[in-house]
Amino acid sequence: MRLLRPLIIALGLTLLWQSIVWITGAPKFILPGPVQVFSTLFEQAPLLAKHGAVTLAEILLGLVFGVMLGLISALSLATWGPLRRWLMPVLVISQAIPVFALAPVLMLWLGYGMASKIAMATLIIYFPVTAACFDGLRQTPTGYLKLARTLGASKRAQLLQIRLPAALPAFASGLRVAASVAPIGAVVGEWVGSSTGLGYLMLNANARMQVDLMFAALLVLALIAVTLYFLIDFLARRLMPWQADSLNKANTSIAGH
């Protein structure tokens, strides 16, 4: 049933989509039906694969840099009290600035290549990972820490052997959220200025009224995001089988925020 549920949901959404097309009688250049979109998806597979590979590379590199920066920031906030008092307000204030508004500035600074798109994906990933990991580090069971101090464990040993393992479920939830939002950063960067990528392909198809191709590119982007999400979820459960319940709780908590 766990495997069938996503297929049933996908089939239901496809039927709903086709029903809307039938009921509204929308022309193909406004809302193409799923049959037409899937047909275009197969016919234009080489083109979609070419642009999808560029967007996937931007997303993966953005994930790597965003996760690294987020983890370093979370560790710094959790271990250095003076830094936390100065840096935490800056992080909170930075979230009031729409990341998308920075896209033109990043284009100006980094050019129209992949660098600006990777920077966009990194920025949009950074805060969820930092917040999730920092919350996990702060919520280490106090009993574990008291026992470690009683046994004479150093602060470094407590961090590496107790606090970090205890924060892994929250960190995994942050990675799930990052995998979901990373494509947004990459595509927004491509919309502002690029010559390759799924975002560029969607804009180009929209300008030429090729709405079926635009929907096909959107489906490829959604497939990338969903695949990354479930891949991270699978790896987290395999690497931390003893934390399955904690993973579910942490994921629900992060999603709620």
Short mmCIF file of C-alpha atoms in Angstrom, two decimals:
data_model
loop_
_atom_site.label_atom_id
_atom_site.label_comp_id
_atom_site.label_asym_id
_atom_site.label_seq_id
_atom_site.Cartn_x
_atom_site.Cartn_y
_atom_site.Cartn_z
CA MET A 1 0.00 0.00 0.00
CA ARG A 2 2.92 2.32 0.71
CA LEU A 3 4.04 1.92 -2.92
CA LEU A 4 0.54 2.09 -4.36
CA ARG A 5 -0.47 5.27 -2.53
CA PRO A 6 1.72 7.65 -4.64
CA LEU A 7 0.49 5.98 -7.85
CA ILE A 8 -3.14 6.36 -6.76
CA ILE A 9 -2.57 10.03 -5.91
CA ALA A 10 -0.85 10.67 -9.24
CA LEU A 11 -3.67 8.95 -11.13
CA GLY A 12 -6.28 10.94 -9.21
CA LEU A 13 -4.57 14.25 -9.95
CA THR A 14 -4.29 13.30 -13.64
CA LEU A 15 -8.00 12.49 -13.80
CA LEU A 16 -8.82 15.77 -12.06
CA TRP A 17 -6.65 17.63 -14.55
CA GLN A 18 -8.39 15.94 -17.50
CA SER A 19 -11.81 16.62 -15.96
CA ILE A 20 -11.03 20.34 -15.68
CA VAL A 21 -10.05 20.38 -19.36
CA TRP A 22 -13.29 18.64 -20.34
CA ILE A 23 -15.53 20.78 -18.13
CA THR A 24 -14.03 24.17 -19.01
CA GLY A 25 -13.36 23.36 -22.65
CA ALA A 26 -10.08 25.28 -22.38
CA PRO A 27 -8.13 25.46 -25.66
CA LYS A 28 -4.84 23.62 -25.89
CA PHE A 29 -2.77 26.79 -25.86
CA ILE A 30 -4.32 27.72 -22.48
CA LEU A 31 -4.56 24.37 -20.70
CA PRO A 32 -3.44 21.26 -22.60
CA GLY A 33 -4.72 17.90 -21.45
CA PRO A 34 -2.49 15.33 -19.77
CA VAL A 35 -2.42 13.14 -22.89
CA GLN A 36 -0.99 16.00 -24.96
CA VAL A 37 1.54 16.90 -22.25
CA PHE A 38 2.73 13.30 -21.81
CA SER A 39 2.98 12.96 -25.59
CA THR A 40 5.17 16.07 -25.71
CA LEU A 41 7.18 14.72 -22.80
CA PHE A 42 8.16 11.65 -24.82
CA GLU A 43 8.57 13.46 -28.14
CA GLN A 44 10.81 16.15 -26.65
CA ALA A 45 12.66 13.80 -24.30
CA PRO A 46 16.16 14.64 -25.66
CA LEU A 47 15.52 18.40 -25.32
CA LEU A 48 14.06 18.02 -21.82
CA ALA A 49 16.94 15.76 -20.77
CA LYS A 50 19.50 18.29 -22.01
CA HIS A 51 17.99 21.19 -20.07
CA GLY A 52 17.03 18.99 -17.12
CA ALA A 53 20.65 17.89 -16.70
CA VAL A 54 21.73 21.53 -16.32
CA THR A 55 19.04 22.27 -13.74
CA LEU A 56 19.82 19.05 -11.86
CA ALA A 57 23.51 19.99 -11.67
CA GLU A 58 22.57 23.42 -10.28
CA ILE A 59 20.26 21.84 -7.70
CA LEU A 60 22.81 19.25 -6.55
CA LEU A 61 25.63 21.79 -6.23
CA GLY A 62 23.28 24.15 -4.41
CA LEU A 63 22.37 21.32 -2.03
CA VAL A 64 26.03 20.56 -1.34
CA PHE A 65 26.98 24.17 -0.62
CA GLY A 66 23.76 24.97 1.24
CA VAL A 67 24.03 21.91 3.48
CA MET A 68 27.71 22.54 4.22
CA LEU A 69 27.12 26.19 5.14
CA GLY A 70 24.00 25.34 7.13
CA LEU A 71 25.76 22.62 9.11
CA ILE A 72 28.76 24.85 9.87
CA SER A 73 26.45 27.68 10.96
CA ALA A 74 24.36 25.39 13.18
CA LEU A 75 27.46 23.99 14.86
CA SER A 76 28.82 27.49 15.41
CA LEU A 77 25.54 28.71 16.89
CA ALA A 78 25.26 25.69 19.18
CA THR A 79 28.83 25.80 20.52
CA TRP A 80 29.70 29.50 20.73
CA GLY A 81 27.35 31.53 22.92
CA PRO A 82 28.71 35.00 22.00
CA LEU A 83 28.47 34.21 18.29
CA ARG A 84 24.89 32.96 18.74
CA ARG A 85 23.83 36.23 20.36
CA TRP A 86 25.20 38.22 17.42
CA LEU A 87 24.46 35.91 14.50
CA MET A 88 20.94 34.68 15.36
CA PRO A 89 19.28 38.12 14.94
CA VAL A 90 21.05 38.50 11.58
CA LEU A 91 19.72 35.13 10.40
CA VAL A 92 16.18 35.97 11.50
CA ILE A 93 16.27 39.40 9.83
CA SER A 94 17.69 37.90 6.63
CA GLN A 95 14.53 35.81 6.26
CA ALA A 96 12.50 39.01 5.92
CA ILE A 97 14.32 39.65 2.63
CA PRO A 98 12.77 37.63 -0.23
CA VAL A 99 15.52 35.49 -1.68
CA PHE A 100 13.96 35.87 -5.12
CA ALA A 101 14.56 39.63 -4.97
CA LEU A 102 18.30 38.90 -4.83
CA ALA A 103 18.29 37.01 -8.13
CA PRO A 104 18.97 40.08 -10.34
CA VAL A 105 21.79 41.14 -8.01
CA LEU A 106 23.33 37.68 -8.15
CA MET A 107 23.12 37.78 -11.94
CA LEU A 108 24.96 41.10 -11.91
CA TRP A 109 27.67 39.80 -9.57
CA LEU A 110 28.10 36.23 -10.82
CA GLY A 111 26.98 36.45 -14.44
CA TYR A 112 24.48 34.40 -16.44
CA GLY A 113 26.22 31.06 -15.99
CA MET A 114 25.61 28.33 -13.45
CA ALA A 115 27.28 30.21 -10.59
CA SER A 116 24.35 32.58 -10.01
CA LYS A 117 21.81 29.71 -10.08
CA ILE A 118 23.87 27.66 -7.65
CA ALA A 119 24.07 30.70 -5.37
CA MET A 120 20.27 31.08 -5.49
CA ALA A 121 19.74 27.42 -4.62
CA THR A 122 22.32 27.68 -1.83
CA LEU A 123 20.62 30.72 -0.29
CA ILE A 124 17.17 29.17 -0.32
CA ILE A 125 18.49 25.93 1.22
CA TYR A 126 20.72 27.52 3.84
CA PHE A 127 18.16 28.63 6.43
CA PRO A 128 16.03 25.44 6.62
CA VAL A 129 19.14 23.32 7.11
CA THR A 130 20.61 25.71 9.70
CA ALA A 131 17.35 25.96 11.64
CA ALA A 132 16.71 22.20 11.63
CA CYS A 133 20.22 21.24 12.68
CA PHE A 134 20.42 23.95 15.33
CA ASP A 135 17.10 22.84 16.84
CA GLY A 136 18.35 19.26 16.89
CA LEU A 137 21.58 20.26 18.65
CA ARG A 138 19.65 22.28 21.25
CA GLN A 139 17.23 19.44 22.00
CA THR A 140 19.82 16.86 23.02
CA PRO A 141 18.46 14.93 26.06
CA THR A 142 19.99 16.50 29.15
CA GLY A 143 20.39 13.08 30.77
CA TYR A 144 22.89 12.07 28.08
CA LEU A 145 24.93 15.22 28.61
CA LYS A 146 24.92 14.89 32.41
CA LEU A 147 26.11 11.30 32.14
CA ALA A 148 28.85 12.33 29.70
CA ARG A 149 30.05 15.07 32.06
CA THR A 150 30.03 12.60 34.94
CA LEU A 151 32.26 10.30 32.91
CA GLY A 152 34.60 13.19 32.17
CA ALA A 153 33.81 13.62 28.48
CA SER A 154 35.18 16.78 26.91
CA LYS A 155 32.93 19.29 25.14
CA ARG A 156 34.28 18.10 21.81
CA ALA A 157 33.46 14.48 22.66
CA GLN A 158 29.98 15.50 23.80
CA LEU A 159 29.42 17.33 20.51
CA LEU A 160 30.72 14.56 18.24
CA GLN A 161 29.43 11.52 20.12
CA ILE A 162 26.20 12.75 21.70
CA ARG A 163 24.84 16.03 20.38
CA LEU A 164 25.46 15.43 16.67
CA PRO A 165 23.98 11.88 16.64
CA ALA A 166 20.97 13.15 18.60
CA ALA A 167 20.48 15.96 16.06
CA LEU A 168 20.55 13.64 13.03
CA PRO A 169 16.73 13.19 12.78
CA ALA A 170 16.17 16.96 12.74
CA PHE A 171 19.06 17.39 10.29
CA ALA A 172 17.53 14.75 8.00
CA SER A 173 14.22 16.66 8.08
CA GLY A 174 16.06 19.83 7.13
CA LEU A 175 17.59 17.96 4.19
CA ARG A 176 14.14 16.86 3.07
CA VAL A 177 12.89 20.44 3.11
CA ALA A 178 16.06 21.56 1.29
CA ALA A 179 15.53 18.97 -1.44
CA SER A 180 11.98 20.27 -1.92
CA VAL A 181 12.90 23.96 -2.22
CA ALA A 182 16.25 23.69 -4.02
CA PRO A 183 14.60 23.45 -7.48
CA ILE A 184 12.81 26.74 -6.78
CA GLY A 185 16.08 28.61 -6.34
CA ALA A 186 17.63 27.12 -9.47
CA VAL A 187 14.59 27.79 -11.67
CA VAL A 188 14.10 31.36 -10.43
CA GLY A 189 17.73 32.04 -11.29
CA GLU A 190 17.14 30.63 -14.77
CA TRP A 191 14.05 32.80 -15.19
CA VAL A 192 16.00 35.96 -14.44
CA GLY A 193 18.67 35.18 -17.02
CA SER A 194 20.06 32.05 -18.64
CA SER A 195 20.41 30.22 -21.92
CA THR A 196 19.95 26.66 -20.60
CA GLY A 197 17.96 24.84 -17.96
CA LEU A 198 14.33 23.93 -17.41
CA GLY A 199 13.47 27.47 -16.25
CA TYR A 200 14.83 28.89 -19.50
CA LEU A 201 12.96 26.21 -21.48
CA MET A 202 9.69 27.06 -19.73
CA LEU A 203 10.05 30.77 -20.42
CA ASN A 204 10.96 30.12 -24.05
CA ALA A 205 8.04 27.71 -24.51
CA ASN A 206 5.63 30.17 -22.89
CA ALA A 207 6.76 32.97 -25.21
CA ARG A 208 6.08 30.71 -28.21
CA MET A 209 2.71 29.53 -26.83
CA GLN A 210 4.04 25.98 -26.52
CA VAL A 211 2.14 25.39 -23.31
CA ASP A 212 2.38 21.60 -23.63
CA LEU A 213 6.19 21.83 -23.65
CA MET A 214 6.09 24.20 -20.66
CA PHE A 215 3.97 21.70 -18.70
CA ALA A 216 6.30 18.87 -19.72
CA ALA A 217 9.31 20.82 -18.38
CA LEU A 218 7.37 21.48 -15.19
CA LEU A 219 6.69 17.76 -14.79
CA VAL A 220 10.40 16.98 -15.20
CA LEU A 221 11.22 19.58 -12.54
CA ALA A 222 8.62 18.09 -10.19
CA LEU A 223 10.03 14.62 -10.82
CA ILE A 224 13.53 15.83 -9.91
CA ALA A 225 12.28 17.40 -6.66
CA VAL A 226 10.22 14.35 -5.64
CA THR A 227 13.07 11.95 -6.47
CA LEU A 228 15.55 13.95 -4.39
CA TYR A 229 13.10 14.11 -1.49
CA PHE A 230 12.44 10.38 -1.39
CA LEU A 231 16.10 9.55 -1.98
CA ILE A 232 17.10 11.59 1.08
CA ASP A 233 14.24 10.06 3.07
CA PHE A 234 15.33 6.55 2.05
CA LEU A 235 18.98 7.17 2.93
CA ALA A 236 18.03 8.73 6.28
CA ARG A 237 15.95 5.73 7.25
CA ARG A 238 18.62 3.28 6.12
CA LEU A 239 21.42 5.09 7.93
CA MET A 240 19.36 5.74 11.08
CA PRO A 241 16.93 2.82 11.46
CA TRP A 242 16.92 3.26 15.25
CA GLN A 243 15.59 6.82 14.80
CA ALA A 244 12.58 6.09 12.57
CA ASP A 245 10.05 7.53 15.05
CA SER A 246 12.23 10.56 15.73
CA LEU A 247 12.61 11.17 12.01
CA ASN A 248 8.85 11.21 11.56
CA LYS A 249 8.35 13.58 14.51
CA ALA A 250 11.14 15.93 13.42
CA ASN A 251 9.89 15.97 9.85
CA THR A 252 6.39 16.85 11.01
CA SER A 253 7.74 19.61 13.24
CA ILE A 254 9.87 21.20 10.50
CA ALA A 255 7.03 20.95 7.98
CA GLY A 256 4.72 22.66 10.46
CA HIS A 257 7.08 25.63 10.71
#
